[in-house]
PDB file of C-alpha atoms in Angstrom:
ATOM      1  CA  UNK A   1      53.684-105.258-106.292  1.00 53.00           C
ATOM      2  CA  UNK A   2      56.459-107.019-107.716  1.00 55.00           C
ATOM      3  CA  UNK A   3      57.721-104.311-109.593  1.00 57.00           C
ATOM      4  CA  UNK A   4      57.436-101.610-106.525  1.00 56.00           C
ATOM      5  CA  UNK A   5      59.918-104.364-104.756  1.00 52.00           C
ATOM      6  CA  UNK A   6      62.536-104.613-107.373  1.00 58.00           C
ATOM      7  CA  UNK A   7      62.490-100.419-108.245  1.00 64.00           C
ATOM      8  CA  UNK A   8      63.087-100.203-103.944  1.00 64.00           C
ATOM      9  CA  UNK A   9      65.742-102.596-104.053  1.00 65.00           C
ATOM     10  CA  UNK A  10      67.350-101.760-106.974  1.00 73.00           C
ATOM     11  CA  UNK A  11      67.168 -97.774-105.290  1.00 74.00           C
ATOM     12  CA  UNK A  12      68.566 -98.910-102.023  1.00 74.00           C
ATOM     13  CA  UNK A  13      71.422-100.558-103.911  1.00 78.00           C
ATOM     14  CA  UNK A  14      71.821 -97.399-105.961  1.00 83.00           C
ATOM     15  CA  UNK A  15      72.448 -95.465-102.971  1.00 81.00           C
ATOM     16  CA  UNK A  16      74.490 -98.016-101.170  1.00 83.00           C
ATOM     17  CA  UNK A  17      76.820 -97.475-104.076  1.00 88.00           C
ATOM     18  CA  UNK A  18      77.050 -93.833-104.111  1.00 91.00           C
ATOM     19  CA  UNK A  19      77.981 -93.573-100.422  1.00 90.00           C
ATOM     20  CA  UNK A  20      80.761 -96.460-101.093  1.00 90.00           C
ATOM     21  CA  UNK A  21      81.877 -94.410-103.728  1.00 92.00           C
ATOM     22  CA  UNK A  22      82.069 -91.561-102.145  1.00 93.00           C
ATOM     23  CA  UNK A  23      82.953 -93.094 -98.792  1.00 91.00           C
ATOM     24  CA  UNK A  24      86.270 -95.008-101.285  1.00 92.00           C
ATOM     25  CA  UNK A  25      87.004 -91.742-103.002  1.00 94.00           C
ATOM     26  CA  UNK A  26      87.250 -89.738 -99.676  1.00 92.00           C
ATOM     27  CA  UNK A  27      89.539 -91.577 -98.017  1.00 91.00           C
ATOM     28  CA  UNK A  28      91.785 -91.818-101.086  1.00 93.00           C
ATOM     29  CA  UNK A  29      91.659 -87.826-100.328  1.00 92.00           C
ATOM     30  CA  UNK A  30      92.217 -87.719 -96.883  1.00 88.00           C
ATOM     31  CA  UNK A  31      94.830 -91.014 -97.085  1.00 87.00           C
ATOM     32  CA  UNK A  32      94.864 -90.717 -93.057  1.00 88.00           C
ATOM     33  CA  UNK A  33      93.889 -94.131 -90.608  1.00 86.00           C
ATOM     34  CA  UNK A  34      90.754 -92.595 -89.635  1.00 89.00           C
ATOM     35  CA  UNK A  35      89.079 -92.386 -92.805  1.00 91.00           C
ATOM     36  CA  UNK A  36      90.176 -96.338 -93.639  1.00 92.00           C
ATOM     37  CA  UNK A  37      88.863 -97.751 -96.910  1.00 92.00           C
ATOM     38  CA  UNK A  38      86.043 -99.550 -97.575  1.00 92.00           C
ATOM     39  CA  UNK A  39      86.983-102.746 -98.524  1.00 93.00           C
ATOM     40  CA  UNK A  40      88.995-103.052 -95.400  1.00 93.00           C
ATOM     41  CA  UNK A  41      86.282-102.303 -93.066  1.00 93.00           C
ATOM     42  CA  UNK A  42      84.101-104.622 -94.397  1.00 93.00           C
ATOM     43  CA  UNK A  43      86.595-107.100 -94.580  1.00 93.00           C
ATOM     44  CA  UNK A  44      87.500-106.821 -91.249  1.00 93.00           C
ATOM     45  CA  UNK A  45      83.570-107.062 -90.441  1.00 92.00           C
ATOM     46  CA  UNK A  46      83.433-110.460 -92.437  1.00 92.00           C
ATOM     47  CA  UNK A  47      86.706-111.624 -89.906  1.00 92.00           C
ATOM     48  CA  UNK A  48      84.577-110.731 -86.588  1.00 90.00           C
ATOM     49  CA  UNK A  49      81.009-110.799 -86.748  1.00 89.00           C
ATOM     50  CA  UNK A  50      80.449-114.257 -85.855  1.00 83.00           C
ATOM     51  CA  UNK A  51      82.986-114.197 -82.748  1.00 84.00           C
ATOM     52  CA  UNK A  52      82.751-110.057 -81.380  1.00 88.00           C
ATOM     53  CA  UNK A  53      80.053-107.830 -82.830  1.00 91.00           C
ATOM     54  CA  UNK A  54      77.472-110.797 -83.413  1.00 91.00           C
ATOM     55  CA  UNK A  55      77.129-111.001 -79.509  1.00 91.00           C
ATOM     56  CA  UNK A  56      76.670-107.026 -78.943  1.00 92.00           C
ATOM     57  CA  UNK A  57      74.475-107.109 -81.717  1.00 93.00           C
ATOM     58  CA  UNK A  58      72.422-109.434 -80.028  1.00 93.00           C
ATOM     59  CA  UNK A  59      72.173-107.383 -76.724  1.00 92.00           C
ATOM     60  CA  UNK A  60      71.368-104.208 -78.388  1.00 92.00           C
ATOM     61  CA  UNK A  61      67.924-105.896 -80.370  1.00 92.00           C
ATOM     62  CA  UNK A  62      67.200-107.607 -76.711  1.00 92.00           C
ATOM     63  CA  UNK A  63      67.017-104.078 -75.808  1.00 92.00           C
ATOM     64  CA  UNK A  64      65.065-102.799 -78.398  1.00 91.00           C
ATOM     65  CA  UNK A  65      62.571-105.573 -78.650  1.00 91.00           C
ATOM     66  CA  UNK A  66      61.834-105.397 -75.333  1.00 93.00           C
ATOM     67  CA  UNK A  67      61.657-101.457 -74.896  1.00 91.00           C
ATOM     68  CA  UNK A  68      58.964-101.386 -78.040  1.00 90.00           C
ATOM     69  CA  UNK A  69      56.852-104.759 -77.090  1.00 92.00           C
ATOM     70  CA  UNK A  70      56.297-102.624 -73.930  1.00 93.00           C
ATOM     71  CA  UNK A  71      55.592 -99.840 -75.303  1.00 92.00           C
ATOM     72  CA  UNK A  72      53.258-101.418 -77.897  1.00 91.00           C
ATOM     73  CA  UNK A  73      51.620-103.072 -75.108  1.00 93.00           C
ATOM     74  CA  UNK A  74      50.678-100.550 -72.932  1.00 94.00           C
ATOM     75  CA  UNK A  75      50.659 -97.765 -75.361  1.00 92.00           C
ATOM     76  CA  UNK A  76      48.126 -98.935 -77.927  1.00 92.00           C
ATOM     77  CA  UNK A  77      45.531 -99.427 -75.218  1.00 92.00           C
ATOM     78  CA  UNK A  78      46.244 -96.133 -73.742  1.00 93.00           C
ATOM     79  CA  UNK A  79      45.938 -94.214 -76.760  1.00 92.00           C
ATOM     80  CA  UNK A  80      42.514 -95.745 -77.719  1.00 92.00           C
ATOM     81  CA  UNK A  81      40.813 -94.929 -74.644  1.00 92.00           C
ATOM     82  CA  UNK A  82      42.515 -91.577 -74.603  1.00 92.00           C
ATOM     83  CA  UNK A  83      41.244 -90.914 -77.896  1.00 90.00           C
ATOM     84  CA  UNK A  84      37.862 -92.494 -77.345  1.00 89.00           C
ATOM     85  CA  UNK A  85      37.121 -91.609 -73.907  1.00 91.00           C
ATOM     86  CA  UNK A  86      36.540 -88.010 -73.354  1.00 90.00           C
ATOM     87  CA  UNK A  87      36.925 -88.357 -69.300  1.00 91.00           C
ATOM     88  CA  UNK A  88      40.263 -90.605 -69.669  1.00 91.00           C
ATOM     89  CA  UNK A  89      41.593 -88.029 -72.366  1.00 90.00           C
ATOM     90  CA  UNK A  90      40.941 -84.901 -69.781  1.00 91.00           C
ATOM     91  CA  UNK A  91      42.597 -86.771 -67.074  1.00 90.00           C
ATOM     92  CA  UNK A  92      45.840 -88.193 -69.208  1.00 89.00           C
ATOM     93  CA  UNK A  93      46.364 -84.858 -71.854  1.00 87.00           C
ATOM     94  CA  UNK A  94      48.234 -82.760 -68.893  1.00 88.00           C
ATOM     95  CA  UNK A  95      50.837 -85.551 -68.341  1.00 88.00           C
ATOM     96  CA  UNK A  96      51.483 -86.614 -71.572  1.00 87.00           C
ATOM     97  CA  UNK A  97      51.851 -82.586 -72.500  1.00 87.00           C
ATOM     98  CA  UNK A  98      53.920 -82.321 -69.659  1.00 88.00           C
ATOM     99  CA  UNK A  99      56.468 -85.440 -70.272  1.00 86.00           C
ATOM    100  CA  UNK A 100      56.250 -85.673 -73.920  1.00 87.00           C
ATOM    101  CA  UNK A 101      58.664 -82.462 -75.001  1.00 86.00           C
ATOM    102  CA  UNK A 102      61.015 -83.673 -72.126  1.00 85.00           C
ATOM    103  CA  UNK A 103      64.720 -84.739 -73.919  1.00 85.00           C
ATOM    104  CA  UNK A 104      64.456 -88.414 -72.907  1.00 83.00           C
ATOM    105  CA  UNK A 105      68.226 -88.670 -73.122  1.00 82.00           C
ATOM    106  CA  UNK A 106      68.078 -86.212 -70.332  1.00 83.00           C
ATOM    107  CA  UNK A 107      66.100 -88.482 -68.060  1.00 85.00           C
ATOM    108  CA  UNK A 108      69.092 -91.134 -67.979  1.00 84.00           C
ATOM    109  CA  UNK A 109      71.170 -89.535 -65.327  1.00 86.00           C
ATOM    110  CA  UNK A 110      67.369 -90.234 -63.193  1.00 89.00           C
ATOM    111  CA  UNK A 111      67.065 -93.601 -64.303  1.00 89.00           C
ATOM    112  CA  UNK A 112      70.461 -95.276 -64.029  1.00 87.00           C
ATOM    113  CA  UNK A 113      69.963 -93.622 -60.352  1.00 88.00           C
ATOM    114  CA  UNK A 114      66.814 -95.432 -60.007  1.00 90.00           C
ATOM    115  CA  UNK A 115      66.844 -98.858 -61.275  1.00 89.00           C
ATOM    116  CA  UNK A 116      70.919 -98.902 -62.070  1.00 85.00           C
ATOM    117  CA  UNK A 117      73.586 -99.542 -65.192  1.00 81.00           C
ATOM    118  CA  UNK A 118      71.995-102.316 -66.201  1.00 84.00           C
ATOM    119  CA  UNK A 119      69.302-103.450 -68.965  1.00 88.00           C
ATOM    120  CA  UNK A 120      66.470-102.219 -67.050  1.00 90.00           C
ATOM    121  CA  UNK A 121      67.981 -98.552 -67.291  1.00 90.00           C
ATOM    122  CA  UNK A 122      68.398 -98.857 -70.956  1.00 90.00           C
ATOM    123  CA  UNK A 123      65.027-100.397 -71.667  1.00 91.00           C
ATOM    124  CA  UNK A 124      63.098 -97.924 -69.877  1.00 92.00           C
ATOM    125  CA  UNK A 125      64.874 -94.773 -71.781  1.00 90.00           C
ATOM    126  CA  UNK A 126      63.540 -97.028 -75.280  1.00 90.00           C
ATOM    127  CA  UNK A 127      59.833 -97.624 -73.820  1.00 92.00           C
ATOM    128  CA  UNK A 128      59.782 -93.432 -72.941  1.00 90.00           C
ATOM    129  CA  UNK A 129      61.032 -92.546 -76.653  1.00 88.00           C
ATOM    130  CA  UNK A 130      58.396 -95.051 -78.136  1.00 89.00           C
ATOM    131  CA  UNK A 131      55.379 -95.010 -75.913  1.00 91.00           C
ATOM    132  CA  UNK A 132      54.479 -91.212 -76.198  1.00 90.00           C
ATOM    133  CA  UNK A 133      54.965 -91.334 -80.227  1.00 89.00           C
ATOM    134  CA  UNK A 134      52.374 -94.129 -79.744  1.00 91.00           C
ATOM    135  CA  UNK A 135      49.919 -92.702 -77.479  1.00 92.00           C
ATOM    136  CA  UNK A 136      49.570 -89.472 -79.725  1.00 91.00           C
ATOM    137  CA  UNK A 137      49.598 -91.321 -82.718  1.00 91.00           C
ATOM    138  CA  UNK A 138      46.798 -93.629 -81.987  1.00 92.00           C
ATOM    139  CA  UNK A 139      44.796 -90.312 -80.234  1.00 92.00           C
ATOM    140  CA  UNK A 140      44.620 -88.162 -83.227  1.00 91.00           C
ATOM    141  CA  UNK A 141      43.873 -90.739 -85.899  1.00 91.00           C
ATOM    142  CA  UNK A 142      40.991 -91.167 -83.432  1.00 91.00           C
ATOM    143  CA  UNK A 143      40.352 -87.786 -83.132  1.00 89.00           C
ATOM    144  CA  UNK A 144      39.749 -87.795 -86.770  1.00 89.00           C
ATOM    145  CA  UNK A 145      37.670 -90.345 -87.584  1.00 86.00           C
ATOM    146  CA  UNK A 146      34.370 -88.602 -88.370  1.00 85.00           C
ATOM    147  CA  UNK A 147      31.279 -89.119 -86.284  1.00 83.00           C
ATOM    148  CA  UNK A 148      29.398 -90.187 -89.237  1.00 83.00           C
ATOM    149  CA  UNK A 149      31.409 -93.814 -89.035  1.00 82.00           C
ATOM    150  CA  UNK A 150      30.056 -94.422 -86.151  1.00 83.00           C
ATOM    151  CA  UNK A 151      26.363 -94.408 -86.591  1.00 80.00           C
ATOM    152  CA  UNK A 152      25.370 -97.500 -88.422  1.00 83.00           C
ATOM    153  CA  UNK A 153      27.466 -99.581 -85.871  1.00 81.00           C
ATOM    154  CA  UNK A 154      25.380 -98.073 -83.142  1.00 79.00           C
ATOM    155  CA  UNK A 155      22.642 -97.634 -84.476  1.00 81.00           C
ATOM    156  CA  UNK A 156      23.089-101.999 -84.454  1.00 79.00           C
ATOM    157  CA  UNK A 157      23.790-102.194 -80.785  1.00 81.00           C
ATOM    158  CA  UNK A 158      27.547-103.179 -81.430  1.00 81.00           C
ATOM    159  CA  UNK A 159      30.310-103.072 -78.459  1.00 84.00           C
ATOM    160  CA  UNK A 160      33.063-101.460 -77.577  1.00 83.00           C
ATOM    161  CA  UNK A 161      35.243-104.886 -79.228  1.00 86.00           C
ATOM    162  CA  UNK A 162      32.997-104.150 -82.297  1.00 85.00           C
ATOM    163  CA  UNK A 163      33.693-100.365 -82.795  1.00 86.00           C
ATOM    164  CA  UNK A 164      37.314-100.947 -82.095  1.00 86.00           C
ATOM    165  CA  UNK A 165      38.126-103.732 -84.867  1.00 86.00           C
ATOM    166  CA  UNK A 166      35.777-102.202 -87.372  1.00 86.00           C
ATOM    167  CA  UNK A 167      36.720 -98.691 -86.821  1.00 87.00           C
ATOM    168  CA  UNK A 168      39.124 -97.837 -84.140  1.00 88.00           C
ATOM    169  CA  UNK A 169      41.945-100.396 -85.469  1.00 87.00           C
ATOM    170  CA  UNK A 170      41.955-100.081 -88.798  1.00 87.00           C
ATOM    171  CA  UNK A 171      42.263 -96.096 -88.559  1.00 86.00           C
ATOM    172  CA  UNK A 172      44.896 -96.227 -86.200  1.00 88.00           C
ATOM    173  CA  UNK A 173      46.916 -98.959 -87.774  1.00 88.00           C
ATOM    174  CA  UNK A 174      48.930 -96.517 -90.701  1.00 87.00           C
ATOM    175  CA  UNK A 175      49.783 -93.788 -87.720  1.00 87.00           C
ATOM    176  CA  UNK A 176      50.707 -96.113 -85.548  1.00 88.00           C
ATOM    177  CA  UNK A 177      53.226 -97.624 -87.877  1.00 88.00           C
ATOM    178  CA  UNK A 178      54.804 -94.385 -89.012  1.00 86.00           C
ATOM    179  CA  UNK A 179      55.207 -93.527 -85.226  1.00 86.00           C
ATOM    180  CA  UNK A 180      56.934 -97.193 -84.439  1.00 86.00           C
ATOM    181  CA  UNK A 181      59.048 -96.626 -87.376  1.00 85.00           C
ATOM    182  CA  UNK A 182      59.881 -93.073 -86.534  1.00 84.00           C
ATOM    183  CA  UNK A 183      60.302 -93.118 -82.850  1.00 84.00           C
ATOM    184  CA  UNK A 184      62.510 -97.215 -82.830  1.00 83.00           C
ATOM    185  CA  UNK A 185      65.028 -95.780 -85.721  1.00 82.00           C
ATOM    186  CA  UNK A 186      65.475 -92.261 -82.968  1.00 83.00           C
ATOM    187  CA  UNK A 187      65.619 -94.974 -79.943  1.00 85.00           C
ATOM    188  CA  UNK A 188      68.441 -97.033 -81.806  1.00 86.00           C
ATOM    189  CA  UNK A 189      70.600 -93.433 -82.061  1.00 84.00           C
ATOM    190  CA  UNK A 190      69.932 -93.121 -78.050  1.00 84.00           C
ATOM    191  CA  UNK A 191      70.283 -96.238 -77.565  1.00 86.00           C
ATOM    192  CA  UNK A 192      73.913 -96.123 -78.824  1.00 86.00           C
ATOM    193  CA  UNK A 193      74.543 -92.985 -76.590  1.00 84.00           C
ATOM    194  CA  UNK A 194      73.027 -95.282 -73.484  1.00 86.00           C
ATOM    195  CA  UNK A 195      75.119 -98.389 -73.937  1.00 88.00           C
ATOM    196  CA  UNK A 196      78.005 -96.234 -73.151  1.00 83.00           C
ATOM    197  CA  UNK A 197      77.390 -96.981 -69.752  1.00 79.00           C
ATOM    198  CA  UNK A 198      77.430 -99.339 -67.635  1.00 77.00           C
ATOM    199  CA  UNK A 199      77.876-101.994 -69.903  1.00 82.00           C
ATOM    200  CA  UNK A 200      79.922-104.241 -71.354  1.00 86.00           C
ATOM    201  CA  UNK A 201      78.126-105.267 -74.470  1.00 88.00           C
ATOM    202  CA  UNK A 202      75.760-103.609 -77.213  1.00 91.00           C
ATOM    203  CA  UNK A 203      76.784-101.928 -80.350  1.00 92.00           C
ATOM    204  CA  UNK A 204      77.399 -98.795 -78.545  1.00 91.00           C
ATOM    205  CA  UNK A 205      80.150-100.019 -76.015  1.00 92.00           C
ATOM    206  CA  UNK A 206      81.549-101.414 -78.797  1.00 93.00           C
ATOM    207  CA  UNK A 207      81.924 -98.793 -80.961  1.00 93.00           C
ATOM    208  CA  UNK A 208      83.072 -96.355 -78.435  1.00 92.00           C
ATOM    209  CA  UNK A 209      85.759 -99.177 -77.061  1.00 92.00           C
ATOM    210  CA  UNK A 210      86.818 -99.832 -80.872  1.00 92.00           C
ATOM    211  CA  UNK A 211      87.526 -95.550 -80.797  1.00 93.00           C
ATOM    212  CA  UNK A 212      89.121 -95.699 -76.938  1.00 92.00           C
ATOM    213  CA  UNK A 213      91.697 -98.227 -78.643  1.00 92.00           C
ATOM    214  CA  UNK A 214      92.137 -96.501 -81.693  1.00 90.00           C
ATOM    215  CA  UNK A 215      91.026 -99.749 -83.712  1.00 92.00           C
ATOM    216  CA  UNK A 216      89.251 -97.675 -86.512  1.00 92.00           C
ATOM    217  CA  UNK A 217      88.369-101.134 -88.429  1.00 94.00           C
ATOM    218  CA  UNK A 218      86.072-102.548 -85.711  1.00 94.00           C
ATOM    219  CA  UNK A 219      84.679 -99.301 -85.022  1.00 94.00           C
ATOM    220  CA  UNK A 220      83.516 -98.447 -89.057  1.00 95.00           C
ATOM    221  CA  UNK A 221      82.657-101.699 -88.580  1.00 94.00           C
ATOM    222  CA  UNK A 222      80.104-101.593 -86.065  1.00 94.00           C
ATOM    223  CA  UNK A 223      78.949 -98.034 -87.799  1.00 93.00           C
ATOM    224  CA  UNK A 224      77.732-100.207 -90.319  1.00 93.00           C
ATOM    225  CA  UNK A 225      76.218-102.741 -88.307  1.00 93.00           C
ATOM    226  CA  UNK A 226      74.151-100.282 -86.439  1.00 91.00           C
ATOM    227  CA  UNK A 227      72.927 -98.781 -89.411  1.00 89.00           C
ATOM    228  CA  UNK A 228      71.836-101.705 -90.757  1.00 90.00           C
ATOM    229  CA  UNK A 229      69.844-102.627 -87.848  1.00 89.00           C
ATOM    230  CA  UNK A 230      68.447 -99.122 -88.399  1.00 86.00           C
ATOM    231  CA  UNK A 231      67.072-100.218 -92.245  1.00 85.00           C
ATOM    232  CA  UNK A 232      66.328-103.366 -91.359  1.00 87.00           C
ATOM    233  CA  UNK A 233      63.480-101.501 -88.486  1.00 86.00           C
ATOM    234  CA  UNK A 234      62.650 -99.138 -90.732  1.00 83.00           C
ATOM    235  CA  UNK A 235      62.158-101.590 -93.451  1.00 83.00           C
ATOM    236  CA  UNK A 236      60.081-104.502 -91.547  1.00 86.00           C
ATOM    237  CA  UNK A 237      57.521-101.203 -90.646  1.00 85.00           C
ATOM    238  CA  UNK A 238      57.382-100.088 -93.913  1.00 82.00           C
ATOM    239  CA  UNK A 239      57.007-103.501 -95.222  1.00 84.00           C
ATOM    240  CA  UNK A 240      53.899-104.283 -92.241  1.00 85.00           C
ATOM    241  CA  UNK A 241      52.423-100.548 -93.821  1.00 82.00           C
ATOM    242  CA  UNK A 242      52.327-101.733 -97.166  1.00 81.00           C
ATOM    243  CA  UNK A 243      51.109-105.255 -96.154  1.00 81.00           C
ATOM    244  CA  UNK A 244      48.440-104.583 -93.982  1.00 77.00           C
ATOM    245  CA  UNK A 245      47.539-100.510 -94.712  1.00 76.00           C
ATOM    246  CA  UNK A 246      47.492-101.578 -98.772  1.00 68.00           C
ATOM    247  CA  UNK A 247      44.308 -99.698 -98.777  1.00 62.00           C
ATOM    248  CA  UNK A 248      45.233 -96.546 -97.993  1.00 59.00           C
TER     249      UNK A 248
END
């Protein structure tokens, strides 16, 4: 296990160094403002993370942690008893068919209408990216669990609560964390396009305001921060796979 840790992290600082290297050697190229070095950037990171980007930072995981607890709580339910329940999954399949190809970026125009600039707005657009990746997720590693698995647990009277932790749960479990890591990395890229508007905080406003005043340091700068925050999600869910899916 040890071993699998150190060859990720030693291949995650591999490729950090190949982009910096290539990131160093382009801008020696291009030698224009816009393409400023790396060492500067990340200097001028070091100079305001703590007083500016720390703060919009900050607002953007409130958003995101709240958009995916939502999801996570009403969408893991929903999936199970669309997947287990026969009736529920004939009376849910046409809406989630019918909302799930929808662009939810194009839904914001709706929303901010609806429930305004604020949070709320940006939450919601999060909780409609993650919830359907959930829902379908959890319904077709239901779907195939094979009837077979089922029998000896019946066969023993168990309940619902029994079927679900010995069965239902642990062959949901990898799907569903390949979906939350899937669908929260595509949230944080709309979620940059959301805070945009409306707002005056998040890693999106600030990148965008960092551009409007031609301040190319902060905005590299909180291009890196925002794809940090990007690993970092994608890393905690493949870290919770390997942890608690170790026997797939």
């Amino acid at each position: 296990m040890n071993n699998k840790v150190n060859t990720s992290f030693l291949s995650c600082l591999a490729g950090a160094a190949i982009i910096l290297i290539c990131w160093e050697i382009f801008a020696l190229i291009v030698n224009l403002p816009i393409i400023p070095h790396p060492v500067k950037v990340f200097q001028k990171l070091y100079m305001i993370f703590g007083t500016t980007i720390s703060a919009h930072l900050l607002h953007s995981l409130y958003r995101i942690l709240i958009g995916l607890s939502c999801a996570v709580l009403i969408g893991v339910p929903l999936g199970i008893c669309i997947g287990y329940f026969p009736k529920i999954e004939r009376l849910f399949s046409p809406l989630v068919y019918l909302l799930y190809p929808v662009p939810k970026v194009a839904l914001l125009p709706i929303v901010m209408l609806l429930f305004g600039t604020g949070d709320t707005s940006k939450v919601l657009i999060i909780f409609a990216i993650i919830i359907f990746q959930i829902v379908l997720s959890i319904r077709d590693s239901i779907h195939d669990i094979s009837e077979e698995l089922y029998y000896p647990l019946k066969s023993l009277g168990a309940s619902f609560n029994d079927i679900f932790f010995d069965i239902l749960w642990p062959a949901s479990l990898p799907r569903l964390l390949t979906a939350l890591r899937i669908s929260t990395a595509t949230s944080i890229s709309v979620l940059f396009f959301t805070e945009t508007f409306g707002t005056k905080y998040g890693l999106g406003y600030f990148i965008m305001d960092a551009w409007l005043r031609v301040n190319y340091l902060e905005m590299y700068a909180g291009i890196i921060v925002l794809s940090l925050l990007g690993l970092t999600v994608f890393c905690i869910f493949d870290l919770l796979e390997k942890t608690f899916c170790s026997w797939k």
